[in-house]
mmCIF file with all atom_site columns, C-alpha atoms in Angstrom:
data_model
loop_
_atom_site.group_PDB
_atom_site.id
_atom_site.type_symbol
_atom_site.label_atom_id
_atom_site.label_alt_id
_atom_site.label_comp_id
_atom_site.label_asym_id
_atom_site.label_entity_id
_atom_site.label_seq_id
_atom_site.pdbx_PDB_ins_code
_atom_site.Cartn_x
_atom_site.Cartn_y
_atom_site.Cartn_z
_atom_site.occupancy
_atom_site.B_iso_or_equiv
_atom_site.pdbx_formal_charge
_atom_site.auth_seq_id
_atom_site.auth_comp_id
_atom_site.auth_asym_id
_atom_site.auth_atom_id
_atom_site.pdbx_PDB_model_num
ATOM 1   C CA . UNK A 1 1   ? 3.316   34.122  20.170  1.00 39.00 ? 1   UNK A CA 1
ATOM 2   C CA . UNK A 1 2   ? 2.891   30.765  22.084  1.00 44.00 ? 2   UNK A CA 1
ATOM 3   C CA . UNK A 1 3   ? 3.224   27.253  21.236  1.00 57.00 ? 3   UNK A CA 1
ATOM 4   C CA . UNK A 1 4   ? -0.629  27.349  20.204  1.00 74.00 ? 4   UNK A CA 1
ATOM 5   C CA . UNK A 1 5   ? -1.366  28.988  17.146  1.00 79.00 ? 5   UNK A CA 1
ATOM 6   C CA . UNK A 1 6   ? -4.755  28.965  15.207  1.00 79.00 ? 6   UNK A CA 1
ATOM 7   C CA . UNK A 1 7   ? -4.062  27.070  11.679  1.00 79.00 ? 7   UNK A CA 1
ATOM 8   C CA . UNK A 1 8   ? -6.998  29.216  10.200  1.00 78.00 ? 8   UNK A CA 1
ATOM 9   C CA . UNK A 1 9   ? -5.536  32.553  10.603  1.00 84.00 ? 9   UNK A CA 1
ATOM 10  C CA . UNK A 1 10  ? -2.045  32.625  10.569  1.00 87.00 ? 10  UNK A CA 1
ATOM 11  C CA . UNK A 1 11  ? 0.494   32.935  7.670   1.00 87.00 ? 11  UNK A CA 1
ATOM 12  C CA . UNK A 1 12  ? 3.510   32.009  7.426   1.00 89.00 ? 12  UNK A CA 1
ATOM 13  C CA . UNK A 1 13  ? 5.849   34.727  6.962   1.00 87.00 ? 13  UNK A CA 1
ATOM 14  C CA . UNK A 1 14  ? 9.633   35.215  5.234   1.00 88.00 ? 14  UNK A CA 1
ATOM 15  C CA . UNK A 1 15  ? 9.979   38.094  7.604   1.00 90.00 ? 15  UNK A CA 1
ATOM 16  C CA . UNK A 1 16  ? 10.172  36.550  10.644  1.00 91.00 ? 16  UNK A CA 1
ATOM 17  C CA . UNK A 1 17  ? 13.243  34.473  11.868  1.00 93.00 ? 17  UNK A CA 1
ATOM 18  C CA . UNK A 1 18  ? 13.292  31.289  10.462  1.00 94.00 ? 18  UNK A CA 1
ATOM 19  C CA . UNK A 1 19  ? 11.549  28.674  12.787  1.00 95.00 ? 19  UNK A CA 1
ATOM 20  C CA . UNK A 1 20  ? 10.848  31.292  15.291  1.00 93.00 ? 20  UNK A CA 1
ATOM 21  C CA . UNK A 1 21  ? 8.197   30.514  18.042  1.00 92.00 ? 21  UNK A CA 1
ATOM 22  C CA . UNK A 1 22  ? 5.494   31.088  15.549  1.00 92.00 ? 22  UNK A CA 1
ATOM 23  C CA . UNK A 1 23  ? 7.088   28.529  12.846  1.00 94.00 ? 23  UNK A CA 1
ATOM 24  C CA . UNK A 1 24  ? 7.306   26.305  15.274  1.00 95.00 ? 24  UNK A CA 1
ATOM 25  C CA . UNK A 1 25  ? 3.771   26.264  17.045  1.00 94.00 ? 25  UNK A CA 1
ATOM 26  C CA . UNK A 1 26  ? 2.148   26.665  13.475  1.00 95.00 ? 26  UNK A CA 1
ATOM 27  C CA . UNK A 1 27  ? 4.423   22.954  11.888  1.00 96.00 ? 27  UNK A CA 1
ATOM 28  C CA . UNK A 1 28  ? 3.424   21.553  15.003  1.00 96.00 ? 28  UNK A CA 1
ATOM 29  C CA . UNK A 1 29  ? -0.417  22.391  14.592  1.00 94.00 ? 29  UNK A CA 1
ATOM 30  C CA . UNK A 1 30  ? -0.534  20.872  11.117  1.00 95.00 ? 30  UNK A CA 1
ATOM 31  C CA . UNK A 1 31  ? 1.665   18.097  11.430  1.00 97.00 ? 31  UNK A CA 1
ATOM 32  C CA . UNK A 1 32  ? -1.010  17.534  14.492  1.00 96.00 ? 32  UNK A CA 1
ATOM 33  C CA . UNK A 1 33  ? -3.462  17.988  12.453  1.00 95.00 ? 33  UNK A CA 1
ATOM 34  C CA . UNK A 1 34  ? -2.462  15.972  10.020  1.00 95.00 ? 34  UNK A CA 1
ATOM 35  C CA . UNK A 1 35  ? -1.718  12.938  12.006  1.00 96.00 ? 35  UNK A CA 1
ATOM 36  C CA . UNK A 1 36  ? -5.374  13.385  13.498  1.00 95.00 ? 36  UNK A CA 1
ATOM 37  C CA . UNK A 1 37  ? -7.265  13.151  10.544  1.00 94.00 ? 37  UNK A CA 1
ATOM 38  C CA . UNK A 1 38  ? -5.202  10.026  8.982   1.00 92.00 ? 38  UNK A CA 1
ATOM 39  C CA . UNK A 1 39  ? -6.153  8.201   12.765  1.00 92.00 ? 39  UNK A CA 1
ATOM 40  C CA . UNK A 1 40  ? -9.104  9.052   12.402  1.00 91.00 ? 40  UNK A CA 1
ATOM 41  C CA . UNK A 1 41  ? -9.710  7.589   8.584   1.00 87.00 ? 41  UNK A CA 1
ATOM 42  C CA . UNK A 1 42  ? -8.057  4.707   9.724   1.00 83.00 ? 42  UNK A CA 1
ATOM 43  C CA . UNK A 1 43  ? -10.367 3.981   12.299  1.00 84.00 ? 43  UNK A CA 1
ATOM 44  C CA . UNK A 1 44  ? -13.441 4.677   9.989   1.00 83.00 ? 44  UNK A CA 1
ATOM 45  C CA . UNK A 1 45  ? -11.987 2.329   7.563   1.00 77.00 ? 45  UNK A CA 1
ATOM 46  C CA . UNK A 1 46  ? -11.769 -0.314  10.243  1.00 74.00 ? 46  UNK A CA 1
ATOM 47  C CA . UNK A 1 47  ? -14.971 0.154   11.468  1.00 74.00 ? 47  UNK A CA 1
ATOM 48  C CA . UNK A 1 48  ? -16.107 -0.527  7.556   1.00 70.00 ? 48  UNK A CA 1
ATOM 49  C CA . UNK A 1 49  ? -14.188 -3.378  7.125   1.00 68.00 ? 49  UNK A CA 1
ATOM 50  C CA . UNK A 1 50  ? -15.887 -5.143  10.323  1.00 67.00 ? 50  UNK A CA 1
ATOM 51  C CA . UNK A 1 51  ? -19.246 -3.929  8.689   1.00 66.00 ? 51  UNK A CA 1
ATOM 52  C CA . UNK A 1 52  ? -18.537 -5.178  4.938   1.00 64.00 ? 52  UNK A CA 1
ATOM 53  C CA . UNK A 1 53  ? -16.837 -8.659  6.531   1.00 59.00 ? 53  UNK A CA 1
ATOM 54  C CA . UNK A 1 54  ? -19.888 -10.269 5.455   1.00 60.00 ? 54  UNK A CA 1
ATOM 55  C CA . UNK A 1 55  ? -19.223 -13.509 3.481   1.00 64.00 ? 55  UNK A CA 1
ATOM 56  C CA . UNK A 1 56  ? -20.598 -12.845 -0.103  1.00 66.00 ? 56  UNK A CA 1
ATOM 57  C CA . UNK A 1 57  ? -22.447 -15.842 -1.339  1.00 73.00 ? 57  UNK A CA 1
ATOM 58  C CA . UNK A 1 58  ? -21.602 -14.612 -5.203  1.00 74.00 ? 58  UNK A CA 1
ATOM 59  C CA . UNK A 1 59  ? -17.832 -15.075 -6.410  1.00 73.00 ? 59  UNK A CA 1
ATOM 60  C CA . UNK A 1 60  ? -17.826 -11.986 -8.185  1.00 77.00 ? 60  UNK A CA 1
ATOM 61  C CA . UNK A 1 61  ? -19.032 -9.943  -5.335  1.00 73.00 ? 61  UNK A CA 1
ATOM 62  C CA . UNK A 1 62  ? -16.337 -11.739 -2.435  1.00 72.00 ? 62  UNK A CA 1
ATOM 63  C CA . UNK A 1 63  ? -13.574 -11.160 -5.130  1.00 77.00 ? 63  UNK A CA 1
ATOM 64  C CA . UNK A 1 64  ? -14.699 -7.811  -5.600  1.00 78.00 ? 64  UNK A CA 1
ATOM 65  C CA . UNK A 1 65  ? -15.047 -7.484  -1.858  1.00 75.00 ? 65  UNK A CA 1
ATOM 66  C CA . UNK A 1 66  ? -11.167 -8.970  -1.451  1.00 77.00 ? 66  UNK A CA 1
ATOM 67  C CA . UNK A 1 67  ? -9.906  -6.345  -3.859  1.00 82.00 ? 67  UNK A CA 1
ATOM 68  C CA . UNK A 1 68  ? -11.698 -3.670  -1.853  1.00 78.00 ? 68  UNK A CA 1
ATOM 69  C CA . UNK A 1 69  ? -10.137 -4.960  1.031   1.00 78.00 ? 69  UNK A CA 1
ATOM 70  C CA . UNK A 1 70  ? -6.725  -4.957  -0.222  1.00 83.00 ? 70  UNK A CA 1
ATOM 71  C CA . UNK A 1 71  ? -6.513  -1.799  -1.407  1.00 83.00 ? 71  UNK A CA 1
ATOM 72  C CA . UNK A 1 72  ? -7.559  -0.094  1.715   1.00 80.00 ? 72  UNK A CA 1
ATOM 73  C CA . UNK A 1 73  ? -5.481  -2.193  3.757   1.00 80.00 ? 73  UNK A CA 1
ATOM 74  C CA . UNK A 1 74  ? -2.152  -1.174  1.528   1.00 85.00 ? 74  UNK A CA 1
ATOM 75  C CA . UNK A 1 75  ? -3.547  2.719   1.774   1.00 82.00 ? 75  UNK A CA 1
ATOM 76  C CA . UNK A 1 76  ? -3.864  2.107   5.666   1.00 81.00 ? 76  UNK A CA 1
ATOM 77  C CA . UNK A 1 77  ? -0.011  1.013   5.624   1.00 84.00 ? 77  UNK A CA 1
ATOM 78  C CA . UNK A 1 78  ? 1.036   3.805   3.561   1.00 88.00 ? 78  UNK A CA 1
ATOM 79  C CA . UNK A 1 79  ? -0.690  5.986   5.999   1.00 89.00 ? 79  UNK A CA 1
ATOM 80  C CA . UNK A 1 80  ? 0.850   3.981   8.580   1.00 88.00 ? 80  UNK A CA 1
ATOM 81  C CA . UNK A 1 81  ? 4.229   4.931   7.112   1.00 92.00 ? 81  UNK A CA 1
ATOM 82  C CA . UNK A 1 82  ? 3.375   8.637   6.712   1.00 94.00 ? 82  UNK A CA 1
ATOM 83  C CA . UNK A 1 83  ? 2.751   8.719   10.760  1.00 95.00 ? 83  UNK A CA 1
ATOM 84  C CA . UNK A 1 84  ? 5.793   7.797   11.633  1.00 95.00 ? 84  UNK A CA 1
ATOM 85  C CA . UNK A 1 85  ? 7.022   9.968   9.263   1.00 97.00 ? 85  UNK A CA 1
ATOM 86  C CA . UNK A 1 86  ? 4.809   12.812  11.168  1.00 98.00 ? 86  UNK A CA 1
ATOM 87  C CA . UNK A 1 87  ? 6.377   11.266  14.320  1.00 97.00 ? 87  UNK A CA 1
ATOM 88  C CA . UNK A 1 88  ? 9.826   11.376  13.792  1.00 97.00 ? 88  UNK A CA 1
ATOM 89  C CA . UNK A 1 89  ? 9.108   15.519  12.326  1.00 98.00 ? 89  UNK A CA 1
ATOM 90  C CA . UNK A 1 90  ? 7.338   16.008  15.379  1.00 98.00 ? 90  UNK A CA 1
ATOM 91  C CA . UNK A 1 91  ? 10.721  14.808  17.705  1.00 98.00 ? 91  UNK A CA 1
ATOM 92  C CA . UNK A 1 92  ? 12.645  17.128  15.281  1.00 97.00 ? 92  UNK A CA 1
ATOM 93  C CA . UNK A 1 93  ? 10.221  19.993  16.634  1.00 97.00 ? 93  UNK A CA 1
ATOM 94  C CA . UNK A 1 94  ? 11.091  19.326  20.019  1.00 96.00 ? 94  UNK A CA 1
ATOM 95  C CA . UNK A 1 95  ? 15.070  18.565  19.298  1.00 96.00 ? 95  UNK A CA 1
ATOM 96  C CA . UNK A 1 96  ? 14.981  22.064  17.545  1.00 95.00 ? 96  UNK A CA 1
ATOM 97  C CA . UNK A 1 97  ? 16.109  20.539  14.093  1.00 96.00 ? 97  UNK A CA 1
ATOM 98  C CA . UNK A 1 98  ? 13.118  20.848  12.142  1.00 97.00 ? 98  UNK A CA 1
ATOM 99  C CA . UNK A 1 99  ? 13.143  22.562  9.155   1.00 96.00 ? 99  UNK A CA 1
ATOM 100 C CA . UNK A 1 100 ? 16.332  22.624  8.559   1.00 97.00 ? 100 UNK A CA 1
ATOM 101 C CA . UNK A 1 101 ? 18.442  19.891  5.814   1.00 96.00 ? 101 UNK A CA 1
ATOM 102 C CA . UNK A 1 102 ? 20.013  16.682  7.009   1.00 95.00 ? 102 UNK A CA 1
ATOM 103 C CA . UNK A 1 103 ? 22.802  17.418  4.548   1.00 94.00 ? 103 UNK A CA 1
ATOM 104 C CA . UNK A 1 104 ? 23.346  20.380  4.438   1.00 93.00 ? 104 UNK A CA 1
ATOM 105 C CA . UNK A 1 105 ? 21.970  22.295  7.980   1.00 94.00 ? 105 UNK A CA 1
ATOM 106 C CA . UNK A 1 106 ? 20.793  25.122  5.979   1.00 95.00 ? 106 UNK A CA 1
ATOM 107 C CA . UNK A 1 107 ? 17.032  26.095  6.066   1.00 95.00 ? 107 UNK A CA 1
ATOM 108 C CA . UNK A 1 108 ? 15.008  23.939  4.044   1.00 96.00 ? 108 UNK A CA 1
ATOM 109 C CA . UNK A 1 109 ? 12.214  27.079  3.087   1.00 92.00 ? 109 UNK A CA 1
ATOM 110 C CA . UNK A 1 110 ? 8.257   27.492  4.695   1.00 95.00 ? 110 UNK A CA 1
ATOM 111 C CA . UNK A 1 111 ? 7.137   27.279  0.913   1.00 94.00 ? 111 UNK A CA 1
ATOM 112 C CA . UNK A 1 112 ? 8.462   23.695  0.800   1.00 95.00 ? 112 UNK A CA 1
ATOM 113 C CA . UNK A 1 113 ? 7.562   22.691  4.822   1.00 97.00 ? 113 UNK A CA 1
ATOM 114 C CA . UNK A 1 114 ? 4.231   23.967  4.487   1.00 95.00 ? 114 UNK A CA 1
ATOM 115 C CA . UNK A 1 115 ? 3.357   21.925  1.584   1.00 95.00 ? 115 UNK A CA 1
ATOM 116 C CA . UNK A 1 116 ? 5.458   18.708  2.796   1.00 96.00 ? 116 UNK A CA 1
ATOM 117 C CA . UNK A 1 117 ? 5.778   19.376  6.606   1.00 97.00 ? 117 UNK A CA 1
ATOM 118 C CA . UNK A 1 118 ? 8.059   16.015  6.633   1.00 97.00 ? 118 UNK A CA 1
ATOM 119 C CA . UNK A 1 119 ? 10.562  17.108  5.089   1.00 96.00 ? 119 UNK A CA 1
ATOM 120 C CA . UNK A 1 120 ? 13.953  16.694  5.956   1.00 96.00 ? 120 UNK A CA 1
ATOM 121 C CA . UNK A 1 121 ? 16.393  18.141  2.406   1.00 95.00 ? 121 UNK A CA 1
ATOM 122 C CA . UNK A 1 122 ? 15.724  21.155  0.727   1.00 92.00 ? 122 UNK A CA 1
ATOM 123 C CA . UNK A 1 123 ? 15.132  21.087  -2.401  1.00 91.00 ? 123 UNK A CA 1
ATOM 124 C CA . UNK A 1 124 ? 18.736  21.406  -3.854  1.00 91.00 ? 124 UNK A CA 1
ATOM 125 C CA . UNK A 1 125 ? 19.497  18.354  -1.411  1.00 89.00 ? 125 UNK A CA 1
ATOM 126 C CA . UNK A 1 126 ? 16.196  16.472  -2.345  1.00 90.00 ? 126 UNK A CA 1
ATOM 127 C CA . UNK A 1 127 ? 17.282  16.949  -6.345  1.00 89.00 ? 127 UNK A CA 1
ATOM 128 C CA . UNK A 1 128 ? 20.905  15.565  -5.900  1.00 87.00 ? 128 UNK A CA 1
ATOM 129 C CA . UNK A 1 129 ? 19.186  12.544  -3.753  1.00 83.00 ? 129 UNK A CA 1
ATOM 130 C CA . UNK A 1 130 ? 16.903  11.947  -6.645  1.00 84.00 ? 130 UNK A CA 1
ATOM 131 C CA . UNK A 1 131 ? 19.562  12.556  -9.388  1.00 78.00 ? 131 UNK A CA 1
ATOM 132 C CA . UNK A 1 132 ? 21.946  9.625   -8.108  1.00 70.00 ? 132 UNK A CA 1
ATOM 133 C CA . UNK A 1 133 ? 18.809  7.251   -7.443  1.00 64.00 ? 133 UNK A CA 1
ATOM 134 C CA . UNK A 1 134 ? 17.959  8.183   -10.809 1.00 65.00 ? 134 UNK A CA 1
ATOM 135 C CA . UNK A 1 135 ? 21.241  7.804   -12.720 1.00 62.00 ? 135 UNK A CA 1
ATOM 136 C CA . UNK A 1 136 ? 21.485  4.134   -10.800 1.00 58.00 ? 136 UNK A CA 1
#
């Protein structure tokens, strides 16, 4: 198969070589996908904070406003965080190291990539990581 692959249709198979050309075109179609639709939330929530920018003659209302405000704007930065995150998966894509562990080189699994596409440790690795930040 190509490097285009239709996100609707395919599945993800064990039976194929791991990140064959299929993997690949299919992590790169939803990490696209998924990078899309947080651009495209953030500019909806921008274009909602220039509408609701209105100075709120009640307290309550402009401190409830404020709150609003802050929340989405700390959401936006997490999302903000999560594209570079997309981003950096993305280079590994190209670089031919995705979906495989930092530590240990070995296959990370398509159950975990397809429902975390970013990341980077299996889950043996991942546990250990946690453990040690956990026993700190």
């Amino acid at each position: 198969m190509s490097e285009k692959i239709d996100l609707s249709t395919y599945v993800l198979s064990e039976d194929e070589d791991f990140m064959n050309a299929n993997h690949r075109a299919y992590f790169r179609a939803k990490l696209n996908a998924w990078r899309n639709d947080i651009l495209r939330e953030a500019r909806e929530t921008l274009d909602h904070l220039a509408e609701e920018s209105a100075n709120h003659p009640d307290l309550a209302d402009r401190a409830s406003s404020e709150t609003d405000r802050a929340i989405e704007l700390r959401a936006r930065d997490r999302q903000r965080k999560l594209i570079a995150k997309i981003d950096a998966a993305l280079q590994r894509l190209d670089e031919g190291t995705y979906g495989y562990c930092e530590e240990t080189g070995e296959p990370i699994g398509l159950k975990r990539l397809d429902a975390r596409p970013i990341a980077t440790l299996s889950i043996e690795a991942q546990e250990r990581h946690e453990k040690v930040y956990r026993d700190e």
